[in-house]
Structures are given as structure tokens and as C-alpha cells.
PDB file of C-alpha atoms and ligand atoms in Angstrom:
ATOM      1  CA  MET A   1     191.538-185.350 -23.515  1.00 58.00           C
ATOM      2  CA  SER A   2     189.338-183.339 -21.928  1.00 61.00           C
ATOM      3  CA  GLY A   3     189.568-180.061 -21.594  1.00 67.00           C
ATOM      4  CA  THR A   4     190.035-176.974 -23.865  1.00 71.00           C
ATOM      5  CA  LEU A   5     191.897-173.659 -24.757  1.00 74.00           C
ATOM      6  CA  ALA A   6     191.113-171.232 -26.870  1.00 69.00           C
ATOM      7  CA  GLY A   7     193.093-172.249 -30.048  1.00 67.00           C
ATOM      8  CA  ALA A   8     194.225-175.930 -28.849  1.00 67.00           C
ATOM      9  CA  SER A   9     192.903-177.528 -30.940  1.00 63.00           C
ATOM     10  CA  SER A  10     194.943-176.210 -34.237  1.00 67.00           C
ATOM     11  CA  PHE A  11     198.430-175.659 -34.458  1.00 74.00           C
ATOM     12  CA  PRO A  12     198.909-174.343 -37.244  1.00 82.00           C
ATOM     13  CA  HIS A  13     202.802-174.718 -39.449  1.00 87.00           C
ATOM     14  CA  PRO A  14     203.809-171.425 -38.920  1.00 87.00           C
ATOM     15  CA  ASP A  15     204.739-170.898 -42.478  1.00 86.00           C
ATOM     16  CA  ASP A  16     200.911-171.888 -42.410  1.00 87.00           C
ATOM     17  CA  ASP A  17     199.960-168.805 -39.820  1.00 90.00           C
ATOM     18  CA  PRO A  18     198.528-166.203 -40.428  1.00 91.00           C
ATOM     19  CA  VAL A  19     199.348-163.945 -38.190  1.00 94.00           C
ATOM     20  CA  LEU A  20     203.254-164.772 -38.418  1.00 96.00           C
ATOM     21  CA  GLY A  21     204.642-163.642 -40.948  1.00 95.00           C
ATOM     22  CA  ASP A  22     208.998-163.704 -41.785  1.00 96.00           C
ATOM     23  CA  ILE A  23     210.822-165.793 -39.837  1.00 97.00           C
ATOM     24  CA  VAL A  24     212.953-162.804 -38.490  1.00 98.00           C
ATOM     25  CA  VAL A  25     216.000-165.104 -37.058  1.00 98.00           C
ATOM     26  CA  SER A  26     216.355-168.696 -38.674  1.00 98.00           C
ATOM     27  CA  GLN A  27     217.378-171.680 -35.439  1.00 98.00           C
ATOM     28  CA  GLU A  28     220.621-172.532 -37.959  1.00 98.00           C
ATOM     29  CA  ALA A  29     221.182-168.363 -37.604  1.00 98.00           C
ATOM     30  CA  LEU A  30     220.338-169.293 -33.415  1.00 98.00           C
ATOM     31  CA  GLU A  31     222.440-172.358 -33.259  1.00 98.00           C
ATOM     32  CA  ARG A  32     225.476-170.400 -34.875  1.00 98.00           C
ATOM     33  CA  ARG A  33     225.808-167.478 -32.980  1.00 98.00           C
ATOM     34  CA  LEU A  34     224.904-168.464 -29.706  1.00 98.00           C
ATOM     35  CA  ALA A  35     227.764-170.912 -30.517  1.00 98.00           C
ATOM     36  CA  GLU A  36     230.107-167.676 -30.798  1.00 98.00           C
ATOM     37  CA  LEU A  37     228.531-166.372 -27.960  1.00 98.00           C
ATOM     38  CA  GLY A  38     229.198-169.002 -25.733  1.00 98.00           C
ATOM     39  CA  ALA A  39     232.445-169.224 -26.536  1.00 98.00           C
ATOM     40  CA  GLN A  40     232.904-165.804 -26.393  1.00 98.00           C
ATOM     41  CA  ILE A  41     231.546-165.499 -23.013  1.00 98.00           C
ATOM     42  CA  THR A  42     234.431-168.737 -22.149  1.00 98.00           C
ATOM     43  CA  ALA A  43     236.711-166.774 -23.656  1.00 98.00           C
ATOM     44  CA  ASP A  44     236.035-163.582 -21.310  1.00 98.00           C
ATOM     45  CA  TYR A  45     234.990-165.602 -17.954  1.00 98.00           C
ATOM     46  CA  ALA A  46     237.936-168.085 -17.593  1.00 98.00           C
ATOM     47  CA  GLY A  47     238.900-169.458 -14.650  1.00 98.00           C
ATOM     48  CA  ARG A  48     235.646-168.108 -13.274  1.00 98.00           C
ATOM     49  CA  ALA A  49     232.006-169.581 -12.408  1.00 98.00           C
ATOM     50  CA  PRO A  50     230.152-167.231 -13.948  1.00 98.00           C
ATOM     51  CA  LEU A  51     226.030-167.251 -12.834  1.00 98.00           C
ATOM     52  CA  LEU A  52     223.798-166.891 -15.755  1.00 98.00           C
ATOM     53  CA  VAL A  53     220.335-165.581 -14.396  1.00 98.00           C
ATOM     54  CA  CYS A  54     217.797-165.785 -16.527  1.00 98.00           C
ATOM     55  CA  VAL A  55     215.104-162.486 -17.006  1.00 95.00           C
ATOM     56  CA  LEU A  56     212.062-165.058 -17.104  1.00 96.00           C
ATOM     57  CA  LYS A  57     210.263-166.010 -18.902  1.00 95.00           C
ATOM     58  CA  GLY A  58     211.052-165.016 -22.286  1.00 96.00           C
ATOM     59  CA  ALA A  59     214.696-166.133 -22.296  1.00 98.00           C
ATOM     60  CA  VAL A  60     214.864-169.524 -20.811  1.00 98.00           C
ATOM     61  CA  LEU A  61     215.252-171.363 -24.505  1.00 98.00           C
ATOM     62  CA  PHE A  62     218.164-169.373 -24.648  1.00 98.00           C
ATOM     63  CA  MET A  63     219.320-169.236 -21.738  1.00 98.00           C
ATOM     64  CA  ALA A  64     219.094-173.475 -22.188  1.00 98.00           C
ATOM     65  CA  ASP A  65     220.793-173.448 -24.960  1.00 98.00           C
ATOM     66  CA  LEU A  66     223.757-170.583 -24.365  1.00 98.00           C
ATOM     67  CA  ALA A  67     224.572-172.238 -21.027  1.00 98.00           C
ATOM     68  CA  ARG A  68     225.485-175.723 -23.221  1.00 98.00           C
ATOM     69  CA  HIS A  69     228.101-173.758 -25.246  1.00 98.00           C
ATOM     70  CA  ILE A  70     229.730-172.754 -22.295  1.00 98.00           C
ATOM     71  CA  ARG A  71     232.530-174.576 -21.341  1.00 98.00           C
ATOM     72  CA  LEU A  72     233.062-173.092 -17.275  1.00 98.00           C
ATOM     73  CA  PRO A  73     231.461-174.047 -14.304  1.00 98.00           C
ATOM     74  CA  VAL A  74     228.334-172.200 -14.657  1.00 98.00           C
ATOM     75  CA  GLU A  75     225.512-172.060 -12.384  1.00 98.00           C
ATOM     76  CA  LEU A  76     221.744-170.920 -13.585  1.00 98.00           C
ATOM     77  CA  ASP A  77     219.232-168.922 -11.365  1.00 98.00           C
ATOM     78  CA  PHE A  78     215.994-167.280 -12.634  1.00 98.00           C
ATOM     79  CA  MET A  79     214.550-163.959 -12.267  1.00 97.00           C
ATOM     80  CA  ALA A  80     210.854-162.977 -13.061  1.00 95.00           C
ATOM     81  CA  VAL A  81     209.769-159.500 -13.216  1.00 91.00           C
ATOM     82  CA  SER A  82     206.631-157.858 -14.553  1.00 84.00           C
ATOM     83  CA  SER A  83     206.434-154.361 -15.695  1.00 75.00           C
ATOM     84  CA  TYR A  84     203.106-152.475 -16.012  1.00 68.00           C
ATOM     85  CA  GLY A  85     202.240-151.559 -19.389  1.00 63.00           C
ATOM     86  CA  THR A  86     199.619-152.897 -22.359  1.00 61.00           C
ATOM     87  CA  ALA A  87     200.612-156.134 -24.313  1.00 59.00           C
ATOM     88  CA  THR A  88     203.631-155.187 -26.924  1.00 60.00           C
ATOM     89  CA  LYS A  89     204.586-152.190 -24.557  1.00 64.00           C
ATOM     90  CA  THR A  90     206.850-151.954 -21.238  1.00 64.00           C
ATOM     91  CA  SER A  91     206.108-149.221 -18.479  1.00 67.00           C
ATOM     92  CA  GLY A  92     209.230-148.534 -16.967  1.00 69.00           C
ATOM     93  CA  VAL A  93     207.644-149.945 -13.459  1.00 76.00           C
ATOM     94  CA  VAL A  94     208.835-153.005 -12.898  1.00 85.00           C
ATOM     95  CA  ARG A  95     208.662-155.288  -9.995  1.00 88.00           C
ATOM     96  CA  ILE A  96     209.830-158.345  -8.862  1.00 93.00           C
ATOM     97  CA  VAL A  97     207.537-160.640  -9.003  1.00 93.00           C
ATOM     98  CA  LYS A  98     210.173-164.029  -8.217  1.00 96.00           C
ATOM     99  CA  ASP A  99     213.282-162.931  -6.773  1.00 97.00           C
ATOM    100  CA  LEU A 100     216.525-165.421  -7.690  1.00 98.00           C
ATOM    101  CA  ASP A 101     217.676-167.901  -4.852  1.00 98.00           C
ATOM    102  CA  ILE A 102     221.562-166.883  -4.634  1.00 98.00           C
ATOM    103  CA  ASP A 103     223.476-164.352  -3.372  1.00 98.00           C
ATOM    104  CA  LEU A 104     224.825-162.011  -6.434  1.00 98.00           C
ATOM    105  CA  GLY A 105     228.017-160.996  -3.354  1.00 98.00           C
ATOM    106  CA  GLY A 106     231.691-161.848  -5.341  1.00 98.00           C
ATOM    107  CA  ARG A 107     229.965-163.439  -7.554  1.00 98.00           C
ATOM    108  CA  ASP A 108     230.770-162.543 -11.992  1.00 98.00           C
ATOM    109  CA  VAL A 109     226.895-161.895 -12.577  1.00 98.00           C
ATOM    110  CA  ILE A 110     226.088-162.293 -16.159  1.00 98.00           C
ATOM    111  CA  VAL A 111     221.753-160.950 -17.194  1.00 98.00           C
ATOM    112  CA  VAL A 112     220.669-163.086 -19.894  1.00 98.00           C
ATOM    113  CA  GLU A 113     217.810-161.102 -21.921  1.00 98.00           C
ATOM    114  CA  ASP A 114     215.171-162.274 -24.725  1.00 97.00           C
ATOM    115  CA  ILE A 115     215.042-158.467 -26.103  1.00 97.00           C
ATOM    116  CA  VAL A 116     216.386-155.395 -25.420  1.00 95.00           C
ATOM    117  CA  ASP A 117     213.478-152.603 -26.596  1.00 93.00           C
ATOM    118  CA  SER A 118     212.466-149.536 -24.874  1.00 91.00           C
ATOM    119  CA  GLY A 119     215.661-150.654 -22.112  1.00 92.00           C
ATOM    120  CA  LEU A 120     212.891-149.796 -19.471  1.00 89.00           C
ATOM    121  CA  THR A 121     213.009-153.470 -18.233  1.00 89.00           C
ATOM    122  CA  LEU A 122     217.116-154.094 -18.119  1.00 93.00           C
ATOM    123  CA  ASN A 123     217.754-150.479 -16.620  1.00 92.00           C
ATOM    124  CA  TYR A 124     215.468-151.625 -13.648  1.00 91.00           C
ATOM    125  CA  LEU A 125     217.389-155.275 -13.546  1.00 94.00           C
ATOM    126  CA  LEU A 126     220.833-153.999 -13.272  1.00 95.00           C
ATOM    127  CA  LYS A 127     220.406-150.820 -10.725  1.00 94.00           C
ATOM    128  CA  ASN A 128     219.165-154.269  -9.036  1.00 95.00           C
ATOM    129  CA  LEU A 129     221.569-156.822  -9.347  1.00 97.00           C
ATOM    130  CA  ALA A 130     224.523-154.373  -9.185  1.00 98.00           C
ATOM    131  CA  ALA A 131     222.811-152.588  -5.345  1.00 98.00           C
ATOM    132  CA  ARG A 132     223.490-156.861  -4.159  1.00 98.00           C
ATOM    133  CA  ASN A 133     227.154-156.486  -4.240  1.00 98.00           C
ATOM    134  CA  PRO A 134     228.583-158.318  -7.127  1.00 98.00           C
ATOM    135  CA  ALA A 135     232.064-158.523  -8.184  1.00 98.00           C
ATOM    136  CA  SER A 136     230.129-158.166 -12.380  1.00 98.00           C
ATOM    137  CA  LEU A 137     228.014-157.943 -14.040  1.00 98.00           C
ATOM    138  CA  ALA A 138     227.405-158.185 -17.295  1.00 98.00           C
ATOM    139  CA  VAL A 139     224.337-157.802 -20.143  1.00 98.00           C
ATOM    140  CA  CYS A 140     224.087-160.769 -22.245  1.00 98.00           C
ATOM    141  CA  ALA A 141     220.620-160.201 -24.478  1.00 98.00           C
ATOM    142  CA  LEU A 142     219.262-162.287 -27.281  1.00 98.00           C
ATOM    143  CA  LEU A 143     217.906-158.891 -29.010  1.00 98.00           C
ATOM    144  CA  LEU A 144     218.695-155.419 -29.579  1.00 97.00           C
ATOM    145  CA  LYS A 145     215.893-153.194 -30.830  1.00 96.00           C
ATOM    146  CA  GLU A 146     217.869-150.489 -32.880  1.00 94.00           C
ATOM    147  CA  GLY A 147     216.680-146.913 -31.981  1.00 90.00           C
ATOM    148  CA  GLN A 148     214.808-147.973 -29.313  1.00 90.00           C
ATOM    149  CA  GLN A 149     216.163-146.815 -26.294  1.00 91.00           C
ATOM    150  CA  LYS A 150     216.992-143.229 -25.350  1.00 84.00           C
ATOM    151  CA  VAL A 151     220.503-144.575 -24.436  1.00 81.00           C
ATOM    152  CA  GLU A 152     222.046-146.645 -25.471  1.00 82.00           C
ATOM    153  CA  PRO A 153     222.219-149.738 -23.078  1.00 87.00           C
ATOM    154  CA  ASP A 154     225.827-151.271 -21.858  1.00 92.00           C
ATOM    155  CA  LEU A 155     225.173-155.059 -23.251  1.00 97.00           C
ATOM    156  CA  ALA A 156     228.833-156.840 -23.425  1.00 98.00           C
ATOM    157  CA  TYR A 157     227.059-159.726 -25.351  1.00 98.00           C
ATOM    158  CA  VAL A 158     224.209-158.865 -28.332  1.00 98.00           C
ATOM    159  CA  GLY A 159     222.957-161.817 -30.432  1.00 98.00           C
ATOM    160  CA  PHE A 160     221.087-160.220 -33.099  1.00 98.00           C
ATOM    161  CA  ARG A 161     220.555-156.337 -33.295  1.00 97.00           C
ATOM    162  CA  ILE A 162     217.139-156.525 -35.094  1.00 97.00           C
ATOM    163  CA  ALA A 163     214.317-153.611 -36.558  1.00 96.00           C
ATOM    164  CA  ASN A 164     211.650-152.365 -34.304  1.00 95.00           C
ATOM    165  CA  THR A 165     208.932-154.961 -35.404  1.00 94.00           C
ATOM    166  CA  PHE A 166     206.817-157.755 -33.432  1.00 96.00           C
ATOM    167  CA  ILE A 167     208.101-160.735 -33.139  1.00 97.00           C
ATOM    168  CA  VAL A 168     207.788-164.450 -31.329  1.00 98.00           C
ATOM    169  CA  GLY A 169     209.599-167.134 -31.303  1.00 98.00           C
ATOM    170  CA  TYR A 170     212.570-168.599 -29.378  1.00 98.00           C
ATOM    171  CA  GLY A 171     210.932-167.900 -25.907  1.00 98.00           C
ATOM    172  CA  LEU A 172     209.245-164.531 -27.100  1.00 97.00           C
ATOM    173  CA  ASP A 173     205.629-164.604 -26.359  1.00 96.00           C
ATOM    174  CA  VAL A 174     201.965-163.017 -27.464  1.00 95.00           C
ATOM    175  CA  ALA A 175     199.632-163.886 -25.087  1.00 93.00           C
ATOM    176  CA  GLU A 176     201.877-166.499 -23.445  1.00 94.00           C
ATOM    177  CA  ARG A 177     201.640-167.959 -27.229  1.00 95.00           C
ATOM    178  CA  TYR A 178     204.835-168.903 -29.539  1.00 96.00           C
ATOM    179  CA  ARG A 179     207.468-169.180 -26.864  1.00 97.00           C
ATOM    180  CA  ASN A 180     207.854-172.412 -28.460  1.00 96.00           C
ATOM    181  CA  LEU A 181     208.723-171.670 -32.143  1.00 97.00           C
ATOM    182  CA  ARG A 182     212.054-172.874 -33.383  1.00 97.00           C
ATOM    183  CA  ASP A 183     213.062-169.760 -36.169  1.00 98.00           C
ATOM    184  CA  ILE A 184     212.313-165.973 -34.108  1.00 98.00           C
ATOM    185  CA  ARG A 185     209.053-163.923 -36.548  1.00 98.00           C
ATOM    186  CA  THR A 186     207.348-161.560 -36.741  1.00 97.00           C
ATOM    187  CA  TYR A 187     204.519-160.882 -35.245  1.00 97.00           C
ATOM    188  CA  ILE A 188     201.289-159.932 -37.865  1.00 94.00           C
ATOM    189  CA  GLY A 189     198.451-160.357 -35.655  1.00 82.00           C
ATOM    190  CA  SER A 190     194.916-161.240 -36.496  1.00 69.00           C
ATOM    191  CA  ASP A 191     193.853-157.826 -36.943  1.00 56.00           C
ATOM    192  CA  GLY A 192     196.659-156.814 -38.812  1.00 46.00           C
ATOM    193  CA  ASP A 193     198.019-154.622 -35.978  1.00 48.00           C
ATOM    194  CA  ASP A 194     202.110-155.140 -35.863  1.00 44.00           C
ATOM    195  CA  SER A 195     202.078-151.698 -32.966  1.00 44.00           C
TER     196      SER A 195
HETATM  197  P1  IMP B 201     211.692-153.361 -22.777  1.00 58.53           P
HETATM  198  O1  IMP B 201     211.371-152.451 -21.165  1.00 58.53           O
HETATM  199  O2  IMP B 201     210.866-152.080 -23.086  1.00 58.53           O
HETATM  200  O3  IMP B 201     212.965-153.111 -23.107  1.00 58.53           O
HETATM  201  O4  IMP B 201     210.662-154.896 -22.772  1.00 58.53           O
HETATM  202  C1  IMP B 201     212.034-155.264 -22.446  1.00 58.53           C
HETATM  203  C2  IMP B 201     210.894-157.375 -22.439  1.00 58.53           C
HETATM  204  O5  IMP B 201     209.081-156.005 -23.045  1.00 58.53           O
HETATM  205  C3  IMP B 201     211.427-158.494 -23.160  1.00 58.53           C
HETATM  206  O6  IMP B 201     211.590-158.691 -21.977  1.00 58.53           O
HETATM  207  C4  IMP B 201     210.536-158.722 -23.826  1.00 58.53           C
HETATM  208  O7  IMP B 201     209.148-159.519 -22.563  1.00 58.53           O
HETATM  209  C5  IMP B 201     209.009-157.384 -24.218  1.00 58.53           C
HETATM  210  N1  IMP B 201     209.140-157.558 -25.566  1.00 58.53           N
HETATM  211  C6  IMP B 201     210.035-156.496 -26.735  1.00 58.53           C
HETATM  212  N2  IMP B 201     209.776-156.478 -27.680  1.00 58.53           N
HETATM  213  C7  IMP B 201     208.974-157.597 -27.867  1.00 58.53           C
HETATM  214  C8  IMP B 201     208.748-158.258 -29.070  1.00 58.53           C
HETATM  215  O8  IMP B 201     208.875-157.446 -29.899  1.00 58.53           O
HETATM  216  N3  IMP B 201     208.349-158.968 -28.915  1.00 58.53           N
HETATM  217  C9  IMP B 201     207.901-160.138 -27.903  1.00 58.53           C
HETATM  218  N4  IMP B 201     207.964-159.596 -26.731  1.00 58.53           N
HETATM  219  C10 IMP B 201     208.479-158.103 -26.462  1.00 58.53           C
HETATM  220 MG1   MG B 202     211.872-160.004 -20.637  1.00 58.53          MG
END
């Protein structure tokens, strides 16, 4: 194939990639926890057809796997937001880049998020979605960074509570890379900066 991208020719095994650190959440732990979350959602929404709203792009792997553990007629929709800020910190100013296709009026909506850090992105999203008159609005976050939120976010479902380190894998990226790792790992970076 012609055409090369930086780093495209070498993709070391994650264990041998110098910018990746320890496994924070293993593939096996993810699989176990997703089955639990799916069972919990199935019980909580019995008799209803919830609409899962995936916040692109980080939550796409999570939602795809979670949806298969929910034994209900779910619907899936996607939205993309971009938050102004640096590569690793959100400013709280959020813009909708891709909106939902499905009308939320009267629906039981579950927002599926990859990670809640400052909580600013989620805060903005919830305000925006609540204004569309859903019957109910809940959040299922795969990860919650402990102690980073000014106000404790109202999360109906949380996969894992983790310490404040920058992580990648299973949907989470740094500069769009590492989303396809099966485990969630700490990101060390080439200059050792993990801020
Ligand atoms: P918040 O608005 O500070 O809660 O940031 C939430 C968003 O920042 C998440 O949806 C992620 O896209 C991104 N983010 C926060 N922490 C990490 C991380 O450790 N790794 C990768 N992305 C992160
Ligand atoms: Mg995200």
C-alpha cells in the first residue's frame, strides 16, 4: 500500500510500547463489568425501550459492547461534541458537532459516556438533552475520575472509579490513537508528561 502516516509502520504490542504504562482496567474486568451494567439496565428499564445516546468518539466501543448486554429493545443514536481546551483538559465550552437523529420527546434516554473527568462536558450535555423533553434522562459512564468534579455528577451507572491519571484504550485516545486497545492503560507520553 502506498501512503504512510506517522507511526503507521510500527505498532508494537501494548506491553512493549514505551508510551503506555500499566493496565488500569483489563479486558477481562471490562467484560465482567459490562455484563453487570447490562443486567442492571435491563432490570431497571424492564418494559421500556431505552434510547442509548453515545457520545462520540470515546464511548463508541463501550456502547457497542454494552448494548449487547441489554436484553431490551434498545435504540442507538450518536452525538459528537467538541470541547475547547488543550489535548488533555476540557475548558467547559462545548459545541455540538453532530446532533442526534432521533427525537428525544417522551423517550427514556441513557447517555453513554466514556469518562467523566471535570464533568463539564457531561454537565453541558445533560442541560442540552433535558431541554428536549425526554421522559427520563440517565447517565451510564464507563469511568469516573475520582475527586475531579466540583459538583458530584448524578450518574445512574458507573463502570469504574479511577484515580486521576491520563488513560487510553477501549475508545479513549490521545491524538486519535490507542482507541483500539483492548485494555485501558495509563499514557506516559514520549516526554513523560501525563498532565
Ligand atoms: P470533562 O469535560 O473534563 O469531564 O472531560 C470529558 C472528556 O475528556 C471525555 O469524554 C474524554 O473525551 C476526555 N478525557 C478526559 N479524561 C481523559 C483521559 O484520561 N483519557 C482520554 N480522554 C479523556
Ligand atoms: Mg468523550
